Coordinates of C-alpha atoms in Angstrom, one line a residue:
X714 CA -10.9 -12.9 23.1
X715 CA -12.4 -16.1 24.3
X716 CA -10.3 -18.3 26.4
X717 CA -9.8 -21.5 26.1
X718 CA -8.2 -22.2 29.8
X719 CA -8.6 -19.9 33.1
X720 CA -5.6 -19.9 35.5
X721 CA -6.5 -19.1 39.1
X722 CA -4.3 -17.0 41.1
X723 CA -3.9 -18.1 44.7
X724 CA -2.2 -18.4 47.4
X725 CA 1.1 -16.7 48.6
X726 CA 3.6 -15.2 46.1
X727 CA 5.7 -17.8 45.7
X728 CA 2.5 -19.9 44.8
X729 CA 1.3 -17.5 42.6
X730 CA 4.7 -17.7 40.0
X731 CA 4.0 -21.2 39.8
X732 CA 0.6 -20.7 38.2
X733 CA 1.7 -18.1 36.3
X734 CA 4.4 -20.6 34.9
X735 CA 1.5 -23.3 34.3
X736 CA -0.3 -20.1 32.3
X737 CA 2.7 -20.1 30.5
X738 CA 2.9 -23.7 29.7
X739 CA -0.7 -23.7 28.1
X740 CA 0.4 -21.0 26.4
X741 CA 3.0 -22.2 24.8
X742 CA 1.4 -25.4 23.9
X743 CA -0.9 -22.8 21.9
X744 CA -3.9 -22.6 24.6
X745 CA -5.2 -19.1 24.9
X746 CA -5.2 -18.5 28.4
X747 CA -5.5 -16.0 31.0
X748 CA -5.1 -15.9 35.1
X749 CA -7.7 -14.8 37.4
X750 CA -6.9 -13.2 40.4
X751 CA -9.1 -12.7 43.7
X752 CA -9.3 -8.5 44.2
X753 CA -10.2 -6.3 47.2
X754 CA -14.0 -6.5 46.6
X755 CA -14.1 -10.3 46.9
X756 CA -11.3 -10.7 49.7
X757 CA -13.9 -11.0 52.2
X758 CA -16.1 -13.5 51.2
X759 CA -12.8 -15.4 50.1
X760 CA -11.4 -15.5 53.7
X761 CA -15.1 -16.2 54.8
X762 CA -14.9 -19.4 52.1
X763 CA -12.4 -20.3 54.7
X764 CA -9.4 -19.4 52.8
X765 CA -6.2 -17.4 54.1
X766 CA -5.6 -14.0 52.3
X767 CA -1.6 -13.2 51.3
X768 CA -0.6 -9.9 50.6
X769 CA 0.8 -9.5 47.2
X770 CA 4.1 -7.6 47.4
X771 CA 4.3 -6.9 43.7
X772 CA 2.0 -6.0 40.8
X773 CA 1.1 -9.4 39.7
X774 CA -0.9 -8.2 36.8
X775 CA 2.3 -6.1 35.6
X776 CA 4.1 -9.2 35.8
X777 CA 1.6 -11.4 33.8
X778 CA 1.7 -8.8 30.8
X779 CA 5.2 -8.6 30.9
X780 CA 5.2 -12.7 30.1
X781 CA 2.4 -11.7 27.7
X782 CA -0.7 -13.5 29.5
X783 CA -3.7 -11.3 30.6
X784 CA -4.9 -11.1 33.9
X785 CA -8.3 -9.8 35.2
X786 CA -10.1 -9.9 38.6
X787 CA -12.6 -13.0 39.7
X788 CA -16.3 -12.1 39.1
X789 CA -18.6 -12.8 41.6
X790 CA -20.4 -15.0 39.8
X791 CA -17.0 -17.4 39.0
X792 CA -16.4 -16.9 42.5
X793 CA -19.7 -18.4 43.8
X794 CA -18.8 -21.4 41.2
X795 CA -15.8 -22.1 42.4
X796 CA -16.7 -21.6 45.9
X797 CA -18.7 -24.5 45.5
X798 CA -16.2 -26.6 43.9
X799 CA -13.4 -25.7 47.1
X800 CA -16.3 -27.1 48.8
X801 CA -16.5 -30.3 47.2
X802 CA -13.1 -31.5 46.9
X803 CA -13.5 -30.8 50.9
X804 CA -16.3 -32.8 51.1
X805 CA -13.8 -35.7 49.6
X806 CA -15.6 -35.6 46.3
X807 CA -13.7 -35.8 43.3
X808 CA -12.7 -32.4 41.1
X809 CA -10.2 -31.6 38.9
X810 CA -7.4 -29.8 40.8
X811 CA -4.2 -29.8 40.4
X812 CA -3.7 -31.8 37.1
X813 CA -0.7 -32.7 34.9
X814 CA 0.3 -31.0 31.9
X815 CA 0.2 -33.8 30.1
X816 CA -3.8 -35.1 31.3
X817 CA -4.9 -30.8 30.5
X818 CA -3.1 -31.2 27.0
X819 CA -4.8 -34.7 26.3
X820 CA -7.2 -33.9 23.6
X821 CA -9.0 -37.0 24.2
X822 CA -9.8 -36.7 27.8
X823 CA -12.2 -33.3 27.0
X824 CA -9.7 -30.9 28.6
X825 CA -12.1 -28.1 27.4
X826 CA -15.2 -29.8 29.7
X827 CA -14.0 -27.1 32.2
X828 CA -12.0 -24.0 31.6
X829 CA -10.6 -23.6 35.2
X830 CA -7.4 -25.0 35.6
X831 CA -6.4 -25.2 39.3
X832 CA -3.8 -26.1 41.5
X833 CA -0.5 -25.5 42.7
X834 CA 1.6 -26.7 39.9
X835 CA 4.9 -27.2 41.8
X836 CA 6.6 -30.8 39.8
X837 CA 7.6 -31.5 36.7
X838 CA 4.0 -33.1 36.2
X839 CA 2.4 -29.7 35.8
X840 CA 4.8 -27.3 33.9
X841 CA 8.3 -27.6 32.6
X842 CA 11.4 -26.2 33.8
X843 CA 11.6 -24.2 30.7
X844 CA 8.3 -22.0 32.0
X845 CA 9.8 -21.7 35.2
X846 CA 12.8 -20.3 33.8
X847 CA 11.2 -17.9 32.0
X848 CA 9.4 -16.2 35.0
X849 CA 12.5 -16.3 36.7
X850 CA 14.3 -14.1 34.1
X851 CA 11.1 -11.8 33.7
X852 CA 11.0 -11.3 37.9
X853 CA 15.2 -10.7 37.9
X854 CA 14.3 -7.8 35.2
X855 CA 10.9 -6.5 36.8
X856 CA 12.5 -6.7 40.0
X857 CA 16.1 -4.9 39.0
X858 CA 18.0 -7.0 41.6
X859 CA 20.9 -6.4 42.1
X860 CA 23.8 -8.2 44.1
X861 CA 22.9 -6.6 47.5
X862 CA 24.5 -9.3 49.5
X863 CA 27.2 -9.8 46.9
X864 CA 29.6 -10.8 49.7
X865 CA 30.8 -14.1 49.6
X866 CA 31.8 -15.0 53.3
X867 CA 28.1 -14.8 54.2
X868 CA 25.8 -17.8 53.9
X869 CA 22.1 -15.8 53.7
X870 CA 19.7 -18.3 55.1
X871 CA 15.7 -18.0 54.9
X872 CA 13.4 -19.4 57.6
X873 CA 9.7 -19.9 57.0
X874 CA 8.2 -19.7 60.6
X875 CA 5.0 -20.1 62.2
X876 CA 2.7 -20.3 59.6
X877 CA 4.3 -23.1 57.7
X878 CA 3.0 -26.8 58.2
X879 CA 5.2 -28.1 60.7
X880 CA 6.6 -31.6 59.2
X881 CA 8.0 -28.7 56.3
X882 CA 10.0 -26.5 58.9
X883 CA 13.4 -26.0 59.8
X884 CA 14.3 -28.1 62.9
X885 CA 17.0 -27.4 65.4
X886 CA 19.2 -30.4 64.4
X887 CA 19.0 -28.9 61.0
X888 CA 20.2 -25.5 61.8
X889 CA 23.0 -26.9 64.7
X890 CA 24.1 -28.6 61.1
X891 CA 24.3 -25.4 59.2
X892 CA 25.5 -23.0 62.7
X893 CA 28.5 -26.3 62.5
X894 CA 29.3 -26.0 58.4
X895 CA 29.2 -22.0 58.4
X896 CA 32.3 -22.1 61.4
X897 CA 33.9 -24.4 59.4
X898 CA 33.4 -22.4 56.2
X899 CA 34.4 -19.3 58.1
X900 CA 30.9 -18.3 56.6
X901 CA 29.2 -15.2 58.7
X902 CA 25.3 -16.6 58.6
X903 CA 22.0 -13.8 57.9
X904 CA 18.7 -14.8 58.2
X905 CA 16.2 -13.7 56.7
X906 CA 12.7 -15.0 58.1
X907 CA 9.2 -14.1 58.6
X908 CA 8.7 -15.1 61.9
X909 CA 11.3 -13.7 64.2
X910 CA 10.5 -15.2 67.5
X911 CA 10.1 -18.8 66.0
X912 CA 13.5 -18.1 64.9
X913 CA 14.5 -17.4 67.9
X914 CA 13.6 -20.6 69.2
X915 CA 15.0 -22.5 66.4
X916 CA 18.3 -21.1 67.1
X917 CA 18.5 -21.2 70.6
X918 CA 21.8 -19.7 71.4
X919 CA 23.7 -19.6 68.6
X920 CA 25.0 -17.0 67.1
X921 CA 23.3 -15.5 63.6
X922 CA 22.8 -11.4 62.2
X923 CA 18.9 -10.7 61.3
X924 CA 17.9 -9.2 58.0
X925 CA 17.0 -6.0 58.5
X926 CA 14.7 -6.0 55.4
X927 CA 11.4 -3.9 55.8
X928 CA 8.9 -6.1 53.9
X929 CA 8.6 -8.8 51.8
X930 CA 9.8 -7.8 48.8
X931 CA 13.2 -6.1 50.5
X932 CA 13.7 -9.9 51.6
X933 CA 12.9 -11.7 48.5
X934 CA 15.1 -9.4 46.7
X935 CA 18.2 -9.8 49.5
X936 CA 18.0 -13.9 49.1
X937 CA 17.8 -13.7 45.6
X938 CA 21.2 -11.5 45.5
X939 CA 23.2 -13.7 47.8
X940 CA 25.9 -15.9 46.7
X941 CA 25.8 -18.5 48.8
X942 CA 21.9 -19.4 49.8
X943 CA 20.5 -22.0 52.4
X944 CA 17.1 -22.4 51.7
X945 CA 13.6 -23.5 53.9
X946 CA 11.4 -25.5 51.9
X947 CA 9.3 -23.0 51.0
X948 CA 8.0 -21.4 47.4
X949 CA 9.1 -18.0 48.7
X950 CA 12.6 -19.6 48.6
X951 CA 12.6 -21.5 46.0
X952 CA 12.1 -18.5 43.8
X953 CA 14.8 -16.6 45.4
X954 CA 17.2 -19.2 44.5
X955 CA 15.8 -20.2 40.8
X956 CA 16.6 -16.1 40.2
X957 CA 20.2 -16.2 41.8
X958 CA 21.3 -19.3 40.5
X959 CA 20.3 -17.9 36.7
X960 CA 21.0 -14.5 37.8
X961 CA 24.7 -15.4 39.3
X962 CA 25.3 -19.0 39.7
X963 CA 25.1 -18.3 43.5
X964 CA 25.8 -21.5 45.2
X965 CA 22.2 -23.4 47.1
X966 CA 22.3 -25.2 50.1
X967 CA 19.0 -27.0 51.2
X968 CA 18.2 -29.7 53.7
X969 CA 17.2 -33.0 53.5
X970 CA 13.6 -32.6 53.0
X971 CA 14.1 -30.5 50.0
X972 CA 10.9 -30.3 47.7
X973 CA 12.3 -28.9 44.6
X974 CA 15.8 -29.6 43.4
X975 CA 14.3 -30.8 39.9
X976 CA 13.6 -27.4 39.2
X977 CA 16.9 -25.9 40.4
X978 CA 21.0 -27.0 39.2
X979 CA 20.6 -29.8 40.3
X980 CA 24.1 -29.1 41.9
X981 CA 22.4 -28.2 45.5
X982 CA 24.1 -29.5 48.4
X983 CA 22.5 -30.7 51.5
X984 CA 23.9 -29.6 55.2

């Protein structure tokens, strides 16, 4: 089959359902598309290109075919292309990255001159609600999660730690605001985090049970079980609570620097 637009894959996971949710938006505006994904024989000259490898902590080519998009590892040869275009937009010069739906759909601006479609897709601008939706409900199935933290006196909070830009981070007035709401909720607070010892820090001495989860996945699948959810401003998150909120209307907390409530209830509520 010949394609008509090429999705790259990249990033963390939470990055990663976002472009699979942009594949999906071509595709249902009747593109034939497919996502390209970086595998272990070109992981080195990736991180070489100056580029930080994430571990994928599910089959994301399962996940594609179960939204019914195909998925196939980078060439080489696509990777040296590319390569040179990463380089480029470094270099300040301008290529297309990160368009809007709307400008990739534009029949009159040549969306064909290039196939690639890159970015990280992450507003209304680049794919619809609907598409995220959609991914959401194919992860709750693909995942089978279940209400592991189905108790409602707990308020599950995720912290993205040390190797998160640091304007996006939790900060310690933020959490004395959510230690402060939880005692007055009677809510027993669980963190779930990626960076222990920065979470450490962030919480000083207060009081707070760690996740015992044993990887990535064990995490993802605790937040997206809990009922009541305060979230970092991260992707990783932001999925979580897109697959609770459909999956069990769990209640979503966030703080003021919040990146994605368009895509959400809209019904979040800030601490």
């Amino acid at each position: 089959m010949k394609y008509q637009k090429k999705v790259l894959l990249m990033g963390g996971m939470g990055n990663k359902f976002f472009q699979l949710s942009r594949a999906l938006e071509l595709k249902n505006n009747n593109l034939t598309v497919e996502v390209v994904f970086v595998d272990h024989s070109i992981q080195r000259l990736y991180k070489l290109s100056g580029h930080v490898i994430h571990s994928d902590w599910l089959d994301i080519v399962l996940l594609a075919r179960n939204l019914g998009i195909d998925a196939r590892p980078i060439s080489l040869i696509e990777f040296i292309h590319l390569a040179l275009k990463f380089a480029c937009r470094k270099l300040g010069l301008l290529i297309k990255f990160d368009d809007k739906i709307e400008d990739t759909l534009n029949l009159g601006s040549n969306f064909l001159e290039s196939k690639w479609d890159i970015g990280y897709f992450q507003s209304s601008h680049h794919v619809s609600k609907k598409s995220l939706d959609r991914v959401a409900d194919v992860l709750l199935s693909f995942l089978h999660i279940q209400k592991l933290n189905n108790n409602s006196e707990v308020m599950t909070c995720h912290i993205r730690g040390g190797d998160f830009d640091s304007k996006m981070r939790l900060t310690n007035i933020e959490i004395q605001s959510l230690v402060n709401f939880c005692n007055s909720e009677s809510l027993k607070l669980e963190v779930v985090t990626n960076d222990k010892f920065f979470c450490r820090d962030l919480f000083d001495n207060q009081s707070y049970n760690l996740s015992n989860g044993k990887s990535a996945l064990e995490d993802f699948a605790l937040l997206a079980s809990s009922i009541n959810l305060y979230l970092s401003n991260s992707t990783f998150a932001f999925w979580a609570a897109l697959i609770a909120t459909r999956s069990h209307n769990a209640v979503i907390y966030v703080p003021e620097n919040w990146s994605y409530a368009e895509f959400l209830t809209g019904k979040e509520k800030f601490i």
